[in-house]
GROMACS .gro file of C-alpha atoms in nm:
model
  329
    1MET     CA    1   9.578   3.148   9.523
    2LEU     CA    2   9.332   3.392   9.355
    3GLU     CA    3   9.202   3.500   9.737
    4ASN     CA    4   9.563   3.502   9.895
    5LEU     CA    5   9.681   3.737   9.602
    6ILE     CA    6   9.350   3.961   9.654
    7ASN     CA    7   9.432   3.918   9.998
    8VAL     CA    8   9.092   3.867  10.154
    9GLY     CA    9   9.139   3.846  10.491
   10SER     CA   10   9.270   4.227  10.567
   11VAL     CA   11   9.013   4.509  10.589
   12ASP     CA   12   9.201   4.697  10.306
   13ARG     CA   13   9.253   4.388  10.091
   14GLY     CA   14   9.679   4.500  10.090
   15PHE     CA   15   9.994   4.396  10.160
   16ARG     CA   16  10.199   4.578  10.369
   17ALA     CA   17  10.606   4.541  10.328
   18VAL     CA   18  10.870   4.709  10.628
   19TYR     CA   19  11.183   4.824  10.466
   20GLY     CA   20  11.468   5.078  10.613
   21THR     CA   21  11.724   5.332  10.481
   22PHE     CA   22  11.962   5.566  10.618
   23GLY     CA   23  11.921   5.901  10.637
   24PRO     CA   24  12.177   6.164  10.567
   25ASP     CA   25  12.246   6.170  10.892
   26GLY     CA   26  12.324   5.799  10.892
   27VAL     CA   27  12.024   5.747  11.099
   28TYR     CA   28  11.836   5.382  11.009
   29VAL     CA   29  11.468   5.509  10.967
   30ARG     CA   30  11.191   5.215  10.947
   31ARG     CA   31  10.916   5.279  10.680
   32ASP     CA   32  10.629   5.095  10.544
   33TYR     CA   33  10.479   5.036  10.180
   34ASP     CA   34  10.147   4.981  10.126
   35PHE     CA   35  10.058   4.802   9.822
   36LYS     CA   36   9.831   4.570   9.604
   37LEU     CA   37   9.839   4.270   9.384
   38ILE     CA   38   9.502   4.213   9.244
   39GLU     CA   39   9.249   4.471   9.274
   40GLU     CA   40   8.843   4.414   9.256
   41VAL     CA   41   8.657   4.644   8.971
   42PRO     CA   42   8.281   4.684   8.998
   43GLY     CA   43   8.187   4.620   8.629
   44PRO     CA   44   7.851   4.692   8.474
   45GLY     CA   45   7.528   4.524   8.569
   46GLY     CA   46   7.679   4.510   8.939
   47SER     CA   47   7.949   4.223   8.823
   48VAL     CA   48   8.300   4.246   8.983
   49TYR     CA   49   8.649   4.191   8.783
   50LEU     CA   50   8.964   4.188   8.863
   51ARG     CA   51   9.295   4.371   8.717
   52THR     CA   52   9.642   4.369   8.823
   53THR     CA   53   9.800   4.676   8.980
   54ASP     CA   54  10.092   4.843   8.882
   55GLU     CA   55  10.277   4.717   9.109
   56ALA     CA   56  10.195   4.341   9.008
   57VAL     CA   57  10.284   4.432   8.648
   58ASN     CA   58  10.628   4.547   8.802
   59VAL     CA   59  10.683   4.239   8.939
   60LEU     CA   60  10.667   4.040   8.683
   61VAL     CA   61  10.893   4.248   8.485
   62GLY     CA   62  11.133   4.279   8.730
   63ALA     CA   63  11.157   4.658   8.746
   64LEU     CA   64  10.982   4.905   8.950
   65ASP     CA   65  11.099   5.193   8.762
   66THR     CA   66  11.096   5.067   8.371
   67ASP     CA   67  11.038   5.281   8.045
   68VAL     CA   68  10.788   5.101   7.878
   69THR     CA   69  10.935   5.179   7.530
   70SER     CA   70  11.293   5.033   7.555
   71ALA     CA   71  11.178   4.771   7.766
   72GLN     CA   72  10.958   4.646   7.536
   73ILE     CA   73  11.218   4.630   7.208
   74ALA     CA   74  11.482   4.452   7.465
   75ALA     CA   75  11.218   4.204   7.540
   76GLU     CA   76  11.119   4.095   7.208
   77VAL     CA   77  11.474   4.193   7.033
   78LYS     CA   78  11.558   3.930   7.289
   79LEU     CA   79  11.282   3.661   7.207
   80GLU     CA   80  11.363   3.695   6.851
   81VAL     CA   81  11.737   3.582   6.911
   82LEU     CA   82  11.628   3.293   7.148
   83ILE     CA   83  11.416   3.182   6.913
   84SER     CA   84  11.649   3.150   6.633
   85ARG     CA   85  11.857   2.970   6.842
   86GLY     CA   86  11.600   2.733   6.921
   87ARG     CA   87  11.593   2.785   7.332
   88LEU     CA   88  11.246   2.784   7.347
   89ALA     CA   89  11.202   2.726   7.701
   90ASP     CA   90  11.416   3.069   7.794
   91ALA     CA   91  11.224   3.226   7.475
   92GLN     CA   92  10.873   3.126   7.628
   93LEU     CA   93  10.988   3.350   7.975
   94ALA     CA   94  11.095   3.636   7.744
   95ALA     CA   95  10.757   3.608   7.542
   96GLU     CA   96  10.553   3.643   7.889
   97GLN     CA   97  10.791   3.976   7.994
   98ALA     CA   98  10.722   4.121   7.623
   99ARG     CA   99  10.316   4.055   7.731
  100TYR     CA  100  10.323   4.221   8.080
  101ARG     CA  101  10.526   4.564   7.886
  102THR     CA  102  10.208   4.553   7.638
  103VAL     CA  103   9.988   4.506   7.957
  104GLN     CA  104  10.189   4.824   8.123
  105TYR     CA  105  10.180   5.063   7.809
  106SER     CA  106   9.731   4.968   7.803
  107GLU     CA  107   9.723   5.041   8.179
  108THR     CA  108   9.933   5.362   8.125
  109LEU     CA  109   9.690   5.453   7.919
  110ARG     CA  110   9.364   5.355   8.088
  111ARG     CA  111   9.490   5.612   8.415
  112THR     CA  112   9.553   5.912   8.150
  113LEU     CA  113   9.196   5.809   7.965
  114ASP     CA  114   8.999   5.788   8.399
  115ALA     CA  115   9.169   6.110   8.460
  116THR     CA  116   9.019   6.312   8.190
  117ARG     CA  117   8.690   6.137   8.233
  118ARG     CA  118   8.710   6.288   8.608
  119ASN     CA  119   8.880   6.645   8.498
  120VAL     CA  120   8.988   6.747   8.198
  121ARG     CA  121   9.193   7.025   8.348
  122ALA     CA  122   9.440   6.797   8.566
  123VAL     CA  123   9.573   6.637   8.250
  124ASP     CA  124   9.825   6.747   8.050
  125TRP     CA  125   9.624   6.710   7.679
  126LEU     CA  126   9.865   7.007   7.546
  127SER     CA  127  10.204   6.822   7.529
  128THR     CA  128  10.217   6.541   7.754
  129VAL     CA  129   9.910   6.345   7.601
  130PRO     CA  130   9.980   6.376   7.223
  131GLU     CA  131  10.367   6.258   7.308
  132LEU     CA  132  10.209   5.940   7.481
  133ILE     CA  133   9.948   5.916   7.219
  134SER     CA  134  10.232   5.938   6.914
  135GLU     CA  135  10.505   5.760   7.044
  136ALA     CA  136  10.216   5.490   7.149
  137LEU     CA  137  10.134   5.476   6.775
  138ASP     CA  138  10.459   5.427   6.681
  139HIS     CA  139  10.523   5.178   6.913
  140VAL     CA  140  10.229   4.955   6.834
  141ALA     CA  141  10.302   4.962   6.461
  142ASP     CA  142  10.673   4.859   6.473
  143ARG     CA  143  10.542   4.567   6.777
  144TYR     CA  144  10.279   4.435   6.489
  145ARG     CA  145  10.596   4.435   6.231
  146HIS     CA  146  10.802   4.260   6.461
  147GLU     CA  147  10.573   4.022   6.618
  148ASN     CA  148  10.444   3.958   6.300
  149ALA     CA  149  10.824   3.811   6.181
  150ILE     CA  150  10.870   3.675   6.536
  151LEU     CA  151  10.548   3.447   6.471
  152THR     CA  152  10.690   3.353   6.128
  153ASN     CA  153  11.025   3.188   6.302
  154ILE     CA  154  10.795   3.058   6.598
  155ARG     CA  155  10.581   2.858   6.335
  156LYS     CA  156  10.866   2.750   6.167
  157ALA     CA  157  11.056   2.603   6.486
  158ARG     CA  158  10.727   2.454   6.528
  159ASP     CA  159  10.716   2.258   6.245
  160GLU     CA  160  11.062   2.181   6.254
  161ALA     CA  161  11.037   2.041   6.579
  162GLU     CA  162  11.130   1.665   6.645
  163GLY     CA  163  11.019   1.572   7.001
  164ALA     CA  164  10.692   1.643   7.150
  165GLU     CA  165  10.794   1.927   7.429
  166HIS     CA  166  10.979   2.121   7.175
  167LYS     CA  167  10.674   2.120   6.986
  168ARG     CA  168  10.478   2.207   7.297
  169ARG     CA  169  10.668   2.503   7.401
  170ALA     CA  170  10.642   2.632   7.064
  171ALA     CA  171  10.261   2.618   7.085
  172GLU     CA  172  10.251   2.800   7.362
  173LEU     CA  173  10.487   3.074   7.259
  174VAL     CA  174  10.246   3.122   6.902
  175ASP     CA  175   9.926   3.134   7.203
  176ILE     CA  176  10.151   3.433   7.322
  177VAL     CA  177  10.270   3.599   7.063
  178LYS     CA  178   9.905   3.594   6.900
  179ASP     CA  179   9.807   3.760   7.251
  180CYS     CA  180  10.050   4.023   7.247
  181ILE     CA  181   9.906   4.090   6.885
  182ARG     CA  182   9.528   4.090   7.030
  183ARG     CA  183   9.641   4.368   7.303
  184HIS     CA  184   9.810   4.541   7.037
  185THR     CA  185   9.442   4.520   6.874
  186GLN     CA  186   9.305   4.690   7.174
  187LEU     CA  187   9.577   4.916   7.269
  188GLN     CA  188   9.519   5.122   6.883
  189SER     CA  189   9.174   5.137   6.860
  190ARG     CA  190   9.196   5.273   7.233
  191LEU     CA  191   9.487   5.499   7.081
  192LEU     CA  192   9.239   5.593   6.803
  193GLU     CA  193   8.930   5.699   7.054
  194ALA     CA  194   9.151   5.892   7.271
  195GLY     CA  195   9.144   6.213   7.059
  196PRO     CA  196   8.754   6.189   7.027
  197LEU     CA  197   8.734   6.085   7.402
  198PHE     CA  198   8.882   6.437   7.519
  199ARG     CA  199   8.713   6.645   7.287
  200ALA     CA  200   8.365   6.543   7.430
  201GLU     CA  201   8.463   6.505   7.781
  202GLN     CA  202   8.566   6.893   7.733
  203ASP     CA  203   8.270   6.983   7.620
  204ARG     CA  204   8.035   6.825   7.887
  205GLN     CA  205   8.260   6.954   8.168
  206ALA     CA  206   8.285   7.300   7.994
  207PHE     CA  207   7.899   7.278   7.982
  208ALA     CA  208   7.829   7.097   8.304
  209PRO     CA  209   7.586   7.224   8.557
  210PRO     CA  210   7.803   7.312   8.899
  211ALA     CA  211   7.786   7.028   9.112
  212PRO     CA  212   7.550   7.074   9.391
  213ARG     CA  213   7.659   7.111   9.735
  214SER     CA  214   7.637   6.886  10.039
  215GLY     CA  215   7.381   6.940  10.310
  216TYR     CA  216   7.489   7.068  10.643
  217ASP     CA  217   7.466   6.900  10.962
  218LEU     CA  218   7.263   7.131  11.206
  219TYR     CA  219   7.382   6.937  11.523
  220GLY     CA  220   7.741   6.888  11.393
  221GLN     CA  221   7.817   7.249  11.228
  222LEU     CA  222   7.580   7.462  11.412
  223LEU     CA  223   7.406   7.348  11.712
  224ALA     CA  224   7.718   7.145  11.881
  225PRO     CA  225   7.940   7.447  11.821
  226VAL     CA  226   7.723   7.718  11.926
  227LEU     CA  227   7.622   7.595  12.288
  228PRO     CA  228   7.949   7.647  12.450
  229LEU     CA  229   7.934   8.030  12.340
  230PRO     CA  230   7.772   8.319  12.509
  231LEU     CA  231   7.465   8.449  12.449
  232GLU     CA  232   7.604   8.763  12.294
  233ARG     CA  233   7.824   8.583  12.021
  234ALA     CA  234   7.533   8.313  11.978
  235GLY     CA  235   7.246   8.549  11.893
  236ARG     CA  236   7.468   8.676  11.571
  237VAL     CA  237   7.551   8.304  11.466
  238THR     CA  238   7.169   8.204  11.467
  239ASP     CA  239   7.077   8.508  11.343
  240ALA     CA  240   7.284   8.493  11.019
  241PHE     CA  241   7.178   8.092  10.977
  242PHE     CA  242   6.815   8.176  11.008
  243ALA     CA  243   6.848   8.438  10.796
  244ARG     CA  244   6.974   8.292  10.529
  245GLY     CA  245   6.826   7.968  10.587
  246THR     CA  246   6.424   8.040  10.591
  247GLY     CA  247   6.415   8.067  10.189
  248LEU     CA  248   6.392   8.353   9.969
  249ARG     CA  249   6.243   8.676  10.025
  250THR     CA  250   6.000   8.863   9.829
  251PRO     CA  251   6.180   9.179   9.668
  252THR     CA  252   6.067   9.512   9.767
  253SER     CA  253   6.067   9.695   9.378
  254VAL     CA  254   5.915   9.574   9.082
  255ARG     CA  255   6.088   9.508   8.760
  256MET     CA  256   6.125   9.769   8.497
  257SER     CA  257   5.906   9.557   8.231
  258ASP     CA  258   5.626   9.539   8.466
  259LEU     CA  259   5.649   9.923   8.577
  260VAL     CA  260   5.630   9.970   8.194
  261GLU     CA  261   5.346   9.739   8.115
  262MET     CA  262   5.167   9.843   8.420
  263LEU     CA  263   5.182  10.224   8.291
  264LEU     CA  264   5.049  10.146   7.911
  265THR     CA  265   4.810   9.909   7.966
  266PRO     CA  266   4.453  10.146   7.911
  267PRO     CA  267   4.160  10.185   8.174
  268VAL     CA  268   3.916   9.962   8.192
  269GLU     CA  269   3.544  10.165   8.146
  270ARG     CA  270   3.342  10.142   8.430
  271GLU     CA  271   2.954  10.252   8.456
  272HIS     CA  272   2.848  10.532   8.648
  273LEU     CA  273   2.631  10.375   8.904
  274GLY     CA  274   2.847  10.032   8.867
  275ALA     CA  275   2.765   9.732   8.664
  276GLU     CA  276   2.440   9.653   8.577
  277MET     CA  277   2.288   9.373   8.822
  278PRO     CA  278   2.120   9.080   8.656
  279GLU     CA  279   1.756   9.032   8.770
  280PRO     CA  280   1.697   8.756   9.031
  281ASP     CA  281   1.553   8.464   8.905
  282LEU     CA  282   1.257   8.426   9.130
  283ILE     CA  283   1.123   8.069   9.177
  284ALA     CA  284   0.800   8.054   9.352
  285THR     CA  285   0.723   7.816   9.656
  286PRO     CA  286   0.452   7.579   9.715
  287ASP     CA  287   0.144   7.684  10.006
  288ASP     CA  288   0.255   7.479  10.275
  289SER     CA  289   0.042   7.720  10.549
  290ARG     CA  290  -0.089   7.512  10.834
  291PHE     CA  291  -0.420   7.727  10.892
  292SER     CA  292  -0.641   7.864  10.686
  293GLU     CA  293  -0.778   8.205  10.588
  294GLU     CA  294  -1.086   8.170  10.846
  295GLN     CA  295  -0.871   8.060  11.110
  296LEU     CA  296  -0.626   8.343  11.095
  297ALA     CA  297  -0.890   8.579  11.086
  298VAL     CA  298  -1.072   8.433  11.434
  299ALA     CA  299  -0.710   8.440  11.615
  300MET     CA  300  -0.645   8.802  11.450
  301GLU     CA  301  -0.982   8.902  11.612
  302LEU     CA  302  -0.892   8.752  11.967
  303LEU     CA  303  -0.541   8.923  11.968
  304GLU     CA  304  -0.716   9.297  11.911
  305LEU     CA  305  -0.782   9.342  12.252
  306PRO     CA  306  -0.850   9.671  12.422
  307ALA     CA  307  -0.655   9.838  12.688
  308ASP     CA  308  -0.961   9.801  12.912
  309ALA     CA  309  -1.045   9.416  12.876
  310PRO     CA  310  -1.092   9.240  13.186
  311ASP     CA  311  -0.833   8.925  13.278
  312GLY     CA  312  -0.980   8.607  13.041
  313CYS     CA  313  -1.121   8.584  12.669
  314PRO     CA  314  -1.312   8.811  12.534
  315GLY     CA  315  -1.674   8.658  12.567
  316CYS     CA  316  -1.599   8.448  12.877
  317SER     CA  317  -1.871   8.442  13.111
  318PRO     CA  318  -1.766   8.511  13.463
  319THR     CA  319  -1.755   8.263  13.722
  320PRO     CA  320  -1.718   8.175  14.072
  321ALA     CA  321  -1.361   8.172  14.191
  322ALA     CA  322  -1.364   7.836  14.217
  323ALA     CA  323  -1.506   7.736  13.881
  324THR     CA  324  -1.304   7.743  13.560
  325PRO     CA  325  -1.404   8.005  13.331
  326ILE     CA  326  -1.536   7.853  13.009
  327CYS     CA  327  -1.445   8.000  12.686
  328PRO     CA  328  -1.687   7.950  12.377
  329ILE     CA  329  -1.443   7.882  12.103
   0.00000   0.00000   0.00000
């Protein structure tokens, strides 16, 4: 039954009723009315809970457009009369209708507070909402007094009843009226929180940073519309986009504070020949020479050759052409 009320099989989980009306010219026009009976609302921690819609409450109370306060009073007067006459079966139905009126009143306040959390300016807190809160507080105070009197009569009827069915219906009526009183308590607490909630939301929304803009779709919003354009018009679009999309540019002018600080800063004193150079810290390297001093002197003598010296090493004796000169070194 619950799945049928939610309409699980449909895409949007809603119902559609087709009805017809006659226009001013007498033409019959068919219209569609989409509605839901029970909504799945996300709760804290990822949970899901069910909430009856306005259409469902209106169906239960048997009207599509009803003044909440007057209907509540009429239902409870009817309930009191039925109890006093001992018609508990009809009184149970009247008590359930009175509870539905209370739920409808709470739902009106809930929608008002939810709209306030989204946008304070969308709700008339100057006249409409204060009047609603004042009427609701008077309504709660009157219903407390009225329902406590009804509860006393129901308990009396329950205690004086002789039949088991009569006692059972009286006990069910006691539970229904207690539930109405509990809902009135919840409604009263929400009404008392409405004023502080409005002031808190007004402060939060007044000083909240502006909402970030959504990013651009480069393909859908820039590339696709520009491709069919002529080159001259497309160039103006792309130049304007890239001029603003490549980031901030460094300003050419300096700030006044930087200019004043630069002019008032005393110059740094400098030496005529510049700053004094530090003395280098030299470290003696170990002697890694591969030749002795005597070998170096002999090599230098061999390299100092006169300009008219014959080919070959100095001191080498000439030998026949076929023989190899023998060097004395």
